[in-house]
Amino acid sequence: MKNTHRIAAAFAVAAAAIGAGAALVSAQDDGASQTATLFPYDDAAVVAEGQTLYESFCASCHGANLEGQDNWRERGPNGRALAPPHDETGHTWHHPDLQLFQIVKFGTAALVGDGYESDMAGYGEVMTDDEIRAVMAYIKSTWPEEIIERHDEMNAALARELGG
């Protein structure tokens, strides 16, 4: 199976995981169920914690300034995808919060399956769910307002699709 097909399959699997993640959304009391937004990017304390965690766990691959690895759209010498940027030039904001959460928690290979190999390990055994959300809140807080609005619209559309 071509890598592009595996990646597409990964997002199909992630979509199923998102359905399972709907319980996360519906369990929240702060109105997040209306938007399916899990990342409190407007909470300064959470963003600060997320930045510290990002520097510890993510920056070595995704860059200190969220810039990703050089030539990230190419394959590395080991045949695996390089770490993409998490700033507005990358594709992180093209995916809803629930999917991003699942990727960070379980790792890309676990979501893609079928023997797909990735350097993006899951961090569910290293960070708590709240810490993962904090890292993603930090990342999202750096995006331009226009990108945040588009991302929020995507989350709202997903919430409607899930019945939230």
mmCIF file of N, CA and C in Angstrom, residues 57-134:
data_model
loop_
_atom_site.group_PDB
_atom_site.id
_atom_site.type_symbol
_atom_site.label_atom_id
_atom_site.label_comp_id
_atom_site.label_asym_id
_atom_site.label_seq_id
_atom_site.Cartn_x
_atom_site.Cartn_y
_atom_site.Cartn_z
ATOM 1 N N PHE A 57 9.176 17.769 25.122
ATOM 2 C CA PHE A 57 8.829 16.537 24.416
ATOM 3 C C PHE A 57 8.725 16.660 22.895
ATOM 4 N N CYS A 58 8.513 17.848 22.369
ATOM 5 C CA CYS A 58 8.160 17.976 20.956
ATOM 6 C C CYS A 58 9.164 18.746 20.108
ATOM 7 N N ALA A 59 9.805 19.730 20.713
ATOM 8 C CA ALA A 59 10.654 20.650 19.947
ATOM 9 C C ALA A 59 11.830 19.959 19.269
ATOM 10 N N SER A 60 12.303 18.861 19.828
ATOM 11 C CA SER A 60 13.451 18.192 19.218
ATOM 12 C C SER A 60 13.144 17.695 17.811
ATOM 13 N N CYS A 61 11.903 17.392 17.520
ATOM 14 C CA CYS A 61 11.510 16.976 16.165
ATOM 15 C C CYS A 61 10.764 18.077 15.418
ATOM 16 N N HIS A 62 9.817 18.719 16.097
ATOM 17 C CA HIS A 62 8.948 19.694 15.427
ATOM 18 C C HIS A 62 9.499 21.112 15.444
ATOM 19 N N GLY A 63 10.640 21.318 16.094
ATOM 20 C CA GLY A 63 11.312 22.610 16.084
ATOM 21 C C GLY A 63 10.928 23.501 17.241
ATOM 22 N N ALA A 64 11.900 24.264 17.720
ATOM 23 C CA ALA A 64 11.683 25.174 18.841
ATOM 24 C C ALA A 64 10.639 26.230 18.509
ATOM 25 N N ASN A 65 10.538 26.573 17.224
ATOM 26 C CA ASN A 65 9.573 27.586 16.783
ATOM 27 C C ASN A 65 8.417 26.971 16.002
ATOM 28 N N LEU A 66 8.155 25.682 16.242
ATOM 29 C CA LEU A 66 7.064 24.950 15.591
ATOM 30 C C LEU A 66 7.268 24.813 14.083
ATOM 31 N N GLU A 67 8.489 24.976 13.607
ATOM 32 C CA GLU A 67 8.766 25.026 12.171
ATOM 33 C C GLU A 67 8.888 23.661 11.506
ATOM 34 N N GLY A 68 8.945 22.589 12.265
ATOM 35 C CA GLY A 68 9.073 21.259 11.683
ATOM 36 C C GLY A 68 10.473 21.013 11.151
ATOM 37 N N GLN A 69 10.665 19.827 10.604
ATOM 38 C CA GLN A 69 11.962 19.482 10.034
ATOM 39 C C GLN A 69 12.063 20.026 8.613
ATOM 40 N N ASP A 70 13.303 20.317 8.192
ATOM 41 C CA ASP A 70 13.529 20.746 6.814
ATOM 42 C C ASP A 70 12.974 19.692 5.865
ATOM 43 N N ASN A 71 12.403 20.162 4.774
ATOM 44 C CA ASN A 71 11.871 19.259 3.741
ATOM 45 C C ASN A 71 10.854 18.272 4.319
ATOM 46 N N TRP A 72 10.010 18.727 5.216
ATOM 47 C CA TRP A 72 9.091 17.847 5.929
ATOM 48 C C TRP A 72 8.097 17.126 5.023
ATOM 49 N N ARG A 73 7.923 17.607 3.814
ATOM 50 C CA ARG A 73 7.004 16.913 2.888
ATOM 51 C C ARG A 73 7.678 15.741 2.184
ATOM 52 N N GLU A 74 8.959 15.588 2.405
ATOM 53 C CA GLU A 74 9.736 14.477 1.837
ATOM 54 C C GLU A 74 9.831 13.358 2.885
ATOM 55 N N ARG A 75 10.267 12.220 2.448
ATOM 56 C CA ARG A 75 10.548 11.107 3.356
ATOM 57 C C ARG A 75 11.989 11.215 3.833
ATOM 58 N N GLY A 76 12.228 10.810 5.060
ATOM 59 C CA GLY A 76 13.576 10.790 5.608
ATOM 60 C C GLY A 76 14.341 9.578 5.113
ATOM 61 N N PRO A 77 15.615 9.479 5.469
ATOM 62 C CA PRO A 77 16.439 8.336 5.046
ATOM 63 C C PRO A 77 15.870 6.985 5.457
ATOM 64 N N ASN A 78 15.090 6.964 6.542
ATOM 65 C CA ASN A 78 14.499 5.699 7.003
ATOM 66 C C ASN A 78 13.157 5.407 6.326
ATOM 67 N N GLY A 79 12.771 6.276 5.359
ATOM 68 C CA GLY A 79 11.524 6.079 4.631
ATOM 69 C C GLY A 79 10.292 6.611 5.338
ATOM 70 N N ARG A 80 10.471 7.162 6.510
ATOM 71 C CA ARG A 80 9.341 7.674 7.284
ATOM 72 C C ARG A 80 9.136 9.166 7.032
ATOM 73 N N ALA A 81 7.929 9.604 7.290
ATOM 74 C CA ALA A 81 7.621 11.026 7.146
ATOM 75 C C ALA A 81 8.424 11.824 8.165
ATOM 76 N N LEU A 82 8.867 12.999 7.740
ATOM 77 C CA LEU A 82 9.563 13.907 8.647
ATOM 78 C C LEU A 82 8.528 14.680 9.466
ATOM 79 N N ALA A 83 8.980 15.241 10.570
ATOM 80 C CA ALA A 83 8.076 15.959 11.470
ATOM 81 C C ALA A 83 7.588 17.248 10.810
ATOM 82 N N PRO A 84 6.272 17.400 10.680
ATOM 83 C CA PRO A 84 5.734 18.608 10.045
ATOM 84 C C PRO A 84 5.765 19.794 11.005
ATOM 85 N N PRO A 85 5.663 20.998 10.441
ATOM 86 C CA PRO A 85 5.545 22.170 11.304
ATOM 87 C C PRO A 85 4.174 22.200 11.966
ATOM 88 N N HIS A 86 4.132 22.815 13.124
ATOM 89 C CA HIS A 86 2.857 23.007 13.817
ATOM 90 C C HIS A 86 2.408 24.458 13.753
ATOM 91 N N ASP A 87 3.151 25.277 13.016
ATOM 92 C CA ASP A 87 2.713 26.654 12.829
ATOM 93 C C ASP A 87 1.710 26.697 11.680
ATOM 94 N N GLU A 88 1.342 27.876 11.244
ATOM 95 C CA GLU A 88 0.316 27.995 10.205
ATOM 96 C C GLU A 88 0.761 27.455 8.848
ATOM 97 N N THR A 89 2.068 27.202 8.651
ATOM 98 C CA THR A 89 2.539 26.674 7.364
ATOM 99 C C THR A 89 2.360 25.166 7.246
ATOM 100 N N GLY A 90 2.062 24.503 8.346
ATOM 101 C CA GLY A 90 1.888 23.061 8.342
ATOM 102 C C GLY A 90 0.435 22.673 8.153
ATOM 103 N N HIS A 91 0.132 21.445 8.487
ATOM 104 C CA HIS A 91 -1.242 20.950 8.307
ATOM 105 C C HIS A 91 -1.919 20.590 9.616
ATOM 106 N N THR A 92 -1.293 20.884 10.736
ATOM 107 C CA THR A 92 -1.887 20.550 12.023
ATOM 108 C C THR A 92 -3.290 21.127 12.139
ATOM 109 N N TRP A 93 -3.433 22.370 11.750
ATOM 110 C CA TRP A 93 -4.723 23.052 11.891
ATOM 111 C C TRP A 93 -5.773 22.547 10.909
ATOM 112 N N HIS A 94 -5.397 21.657 10.014
ATOM 113 C CA HIS A 94 -6.350 21.058 9.074
ATOM 114 C C HIS A 94 -7.135 19.908 9.712
ATOM 115 N N HIS A 95 -6.799 19.560 10.941
ATOM 116 C CA HIS A 95 -7.417 18.418 11.614
ATOM 117 C C HIS A 95 -8.114 18.875 12.887
ATOM 118 N N PRO A 96 -9.275 18.304 13.204
ATOM 119 C CA PRO A 96 -9.999 18.696 14.415
ATOM 120 C C PRO A 96 -9.252 18.273 15.682
ATOM 121 N N ASP A 97 -9.597 18.940 16.767
ATOM 122 C CA ASP A 97 -8.952 18.682 18.053
ATOM 123 C C ASP A 97 -8.966 17.208 18.433
ATOM 124 N N LEU A 98 -10.093 16.560 18.268
ATOM 125 C CA LEU A 98 -10.183 15.154 18.679
ATOM 126 C C LEU A 98 -9.180 14.284 17.937
ATOM 127 N N GLN A 99 -9.020 14.528 16.658
ATOM 128 C CA GLN A 99 -8.068 13.750 15.871
ATOM 129 C C GLN A 99 -6.631 14.052 16.301
ATOM 130 N N LEU A 100 -6.318 15.320 16.510
ATOM 131 C CA LEU A 100 -4.974 15.694 16.954
ATOM 132 C C LEU A 100 -4.664 15.072 18.313
ATOM 133 N N PHE A 101 -5.640 15.108 19.192
ATOM 134 C CA PHE A 101 -5.461 14.507 20.514
ATOM 135 C C PHE A 101 -5.116 13.020 20.382
ATOM 136 N N GLN A 102 -5.859 12.308 19.539
ATOM 137 C CA GLN A 102 -5.620 10.870 19.347
ATOM 138 C C GLN A 102 -4.228 10.606 18.766
ATOM 139 N N ILE A 103 -3.793 11.433 17.824
ATOM 140 C CA ILE A 103 -2.461 11.250 17.232
ATOM 141 C C ILE A 103 -1.390 11.398 18.296
ATOM 142 N N VAL A 104 -1.498 12.441 19.116
ATOM 143 C CA VAL A 104 -0.482 12.663 20.149
ATOM 144 C C VAL A 104 -0.547 11.563 21.205
ATOM 145 N N LYS A 105 -1.721 11.176 21.596
ATOM 146 C CA LYS A 105 -1.841 10.179 22.659
ATOM 147 C C LYS A 105 -1.374 8.788 22.206
ATOM 148 N N PHE A 106 -1.787 8.368 21.032
ATOM 149 C CA PHE A 106 -1.524 6.994 20.603
ATOM 150 C C PHE A 106 -0.411 6.857 19.568
ATOM 151 N N GLY A 107 -0.054 7.932 18.888
ATOM 152 C CA GLY A 107 0.973 7.883 17.847
ATOM 153 C C GLY A 107 0.370 7.581 16.497
ATOM 154 N N THR A 108 1.041 8.050 15.474
ATOM 155 C CA THR A 108 0.535 7.899 14.114
ATOM 156 C C THR A 108 0.429 6.432 13.696
ATOM 157 N N ALA A 109 1.458 5.654 13.974
ATOM 158 C CA ALA A 109 1.456 4.251 13.544
ATOM 159 C C ALA A 109 0.274 3.484 14.136
ATOM 160 N N ALA A 110 -0.073 3.766 15.371
ATOM 161 C CA ALA A 110 -1.201 3.074 16.001
ATOM 162 C C ALA A 110 -2.515 3.425 15.310
ATOM 163 N N LEU A 111 -2.629 4.650 14.833
ATOM 164 C CA LEU A 111 -3.857 5.044 14.151
ATOM 165 C C LEU A 111 -3.914 4.519 12.727
ATOM 166 N N VAL A 112 -2.766 4.503 12.055
ATOM 167 C CA VAL A 112 -2.743 4.025 10.671
ATOM 168 C C VAL A 112 -2.858 2.507 10.632
ATOM 169 N N GLY A 113 -2.090 1.840 11.481
ATOM 170 C CA GLY A 113 -2.096 0.382 11.482
ATOM 171 C C GLY A 113 -1.455 -0.199 10.241
ATOM 172 N N ASP A 114 -1.736 -1.437 9.941
ATOM 173 C CA ASP A 114 -1.263 -2.115 8.731
ATOM 174 C C ASP A 114 0.249 -2.037 8.565
ATOM 175 N N GLY A 115 0.989 -2.043 9.679
ATOM 176 C CA GLY A 115 2.446 -2.035 9.623
ATOM 177 C C GLY A 115 3.074 -0.689 9.317
ATOM 178 N N TYR A 116 2.269 0.367 9.263
ATOM 179 C CA TYR A 116 2.805 1.699 8.987
ATOM 180 C C TYR A 116 3.805 2.071 10.078
ATOM 181 N N GLU A 117 4.935 2.627 9.659
ATOM 182 C CA GLU A 117 5.961 3.030 10.607
ATOM 183 C C GLU A 117 6.051 4.544 10.655
ATOM 184 N N SER A 118 6.200 5.056 11.854
ATOM 185 C CA SER A 118 6.272 6.497 12.050
ATOM 186 C C SER A 118 7.211 6.801 13.202
ATOM 187 N N ASP A 119 7.886 7.923 13.100
ATOM 188 C CA ASP A 119 8.710 8.384 14.210
ATOM 189 C C ASP A 119 7.868 9.106 15.263
ATOM 190 N N MET A 120 6.588 9.363 14.951
ATOM 191 C CA MET A 120 5.697 10.032 15.894
ATOM 192 C C MET A 120 5.111 8.996 16.846
ATOM 193 N N ALA A 121 5.767 8.886 17.990
ATOM 194 C CA ALA A 121 5.318 7.943 19.015
ATOM 195 C C ALA A 121 4.103 8.505 19.738
ATOM 196 N N GLY A 122 3.365 7.645 20.371
ATOM 197 C CA GLY A 122 2.281 8.093 21.227
ATOM 198 C C GLY A 122 2.841 8.545 22.567
ATOM 199 N N TYR A 123 2.224 9.556 23.132
ATOM 200 C CA TYR A 123 2.693 10.108 24.399
ATOM 201 C C TYR A 123 1.728 9.833 25.548
ATOM 202 N N GLY A 124 0.793 8.923 25.334
ATOM 203 C CA GLY A 124 -0.190 8.604 26.358
ATOM 204 C C GLY A 124 0.402 7.999 27.614
ATOM 205 N N GLU A 125 1.561 7.393 27.516
ATOM 206 C CA GLU A 125 2.228 6.820 28.688
ATOM 207 C C GLU A 125 3.197 7.805 29.322
ATOM 208 N N VAL A 126 3.410 8.938 28.649
ATOM 209 C CA VAL A 126 4.390 9.929 29.102
ATOM 210 C C VAL A 126 3.698 11.159 29.681
ATOM 211 N N MET A 127 2.613 11.569 29.039
ATOM 212 C CA MET A 127 1.876 12.753 29.470
ATOM 213 C C MET A 127 0.433 12.369 29.795
ATOM 214 N N THR A 128 -0.147 13.112 30.696
ATOM 215 C CA THR A 128 -1.567 12.926 31.004
ATOM 216 C C THR A 128 -2.395 13.530 29.859
ATOM 217 N N ASP A 129 -3.675 13.220 29.833
ATOM 218 C CA ASP A 129 -4.560 13.809 28.829
ATOM 219 C C ASP A 129 -4.560 15.331 28.934
ATOM 220 N N ASP A 130 -4.574 15.855 30.162
ATOM 221 C CA ASP A 130 -4.552 17.306 30.347
ATOM 222 C C ASP A 130 -3.254 17.915 29.830
ATOM 223 N N GLU A 131 -2.151 17.211 30.003
ATOM 224 C CA GLU A 131 -0.870 17.716 29.488
ATOM 225 C C GLU A 131 -0.856 17.706 27.962
ATOM 226 N N ILE A 132 -1.426 16.680 27.358
ATOM 227 C CA ILE A 132 -1.519 16.638 25.894
ATOM 228 C C ILE A 132 -2.374 17.801 25.411
ATOM 229 N N ARG A 133 -3.496 18.032 26.063
ATOM 230 C CA ARG A 133 -4.344 19.174 25.680
ATOM 231 C C ARG A 133 -3.600 20.494 25.866
ATOM 232 N N ALA A 134 -2.772 20.599 26.901
ATOM 233 C CA ALA A 134 -1.997 21.826 27.133
ATOM 234 C C ALA A 134 -0.992 22.066 26.012
#
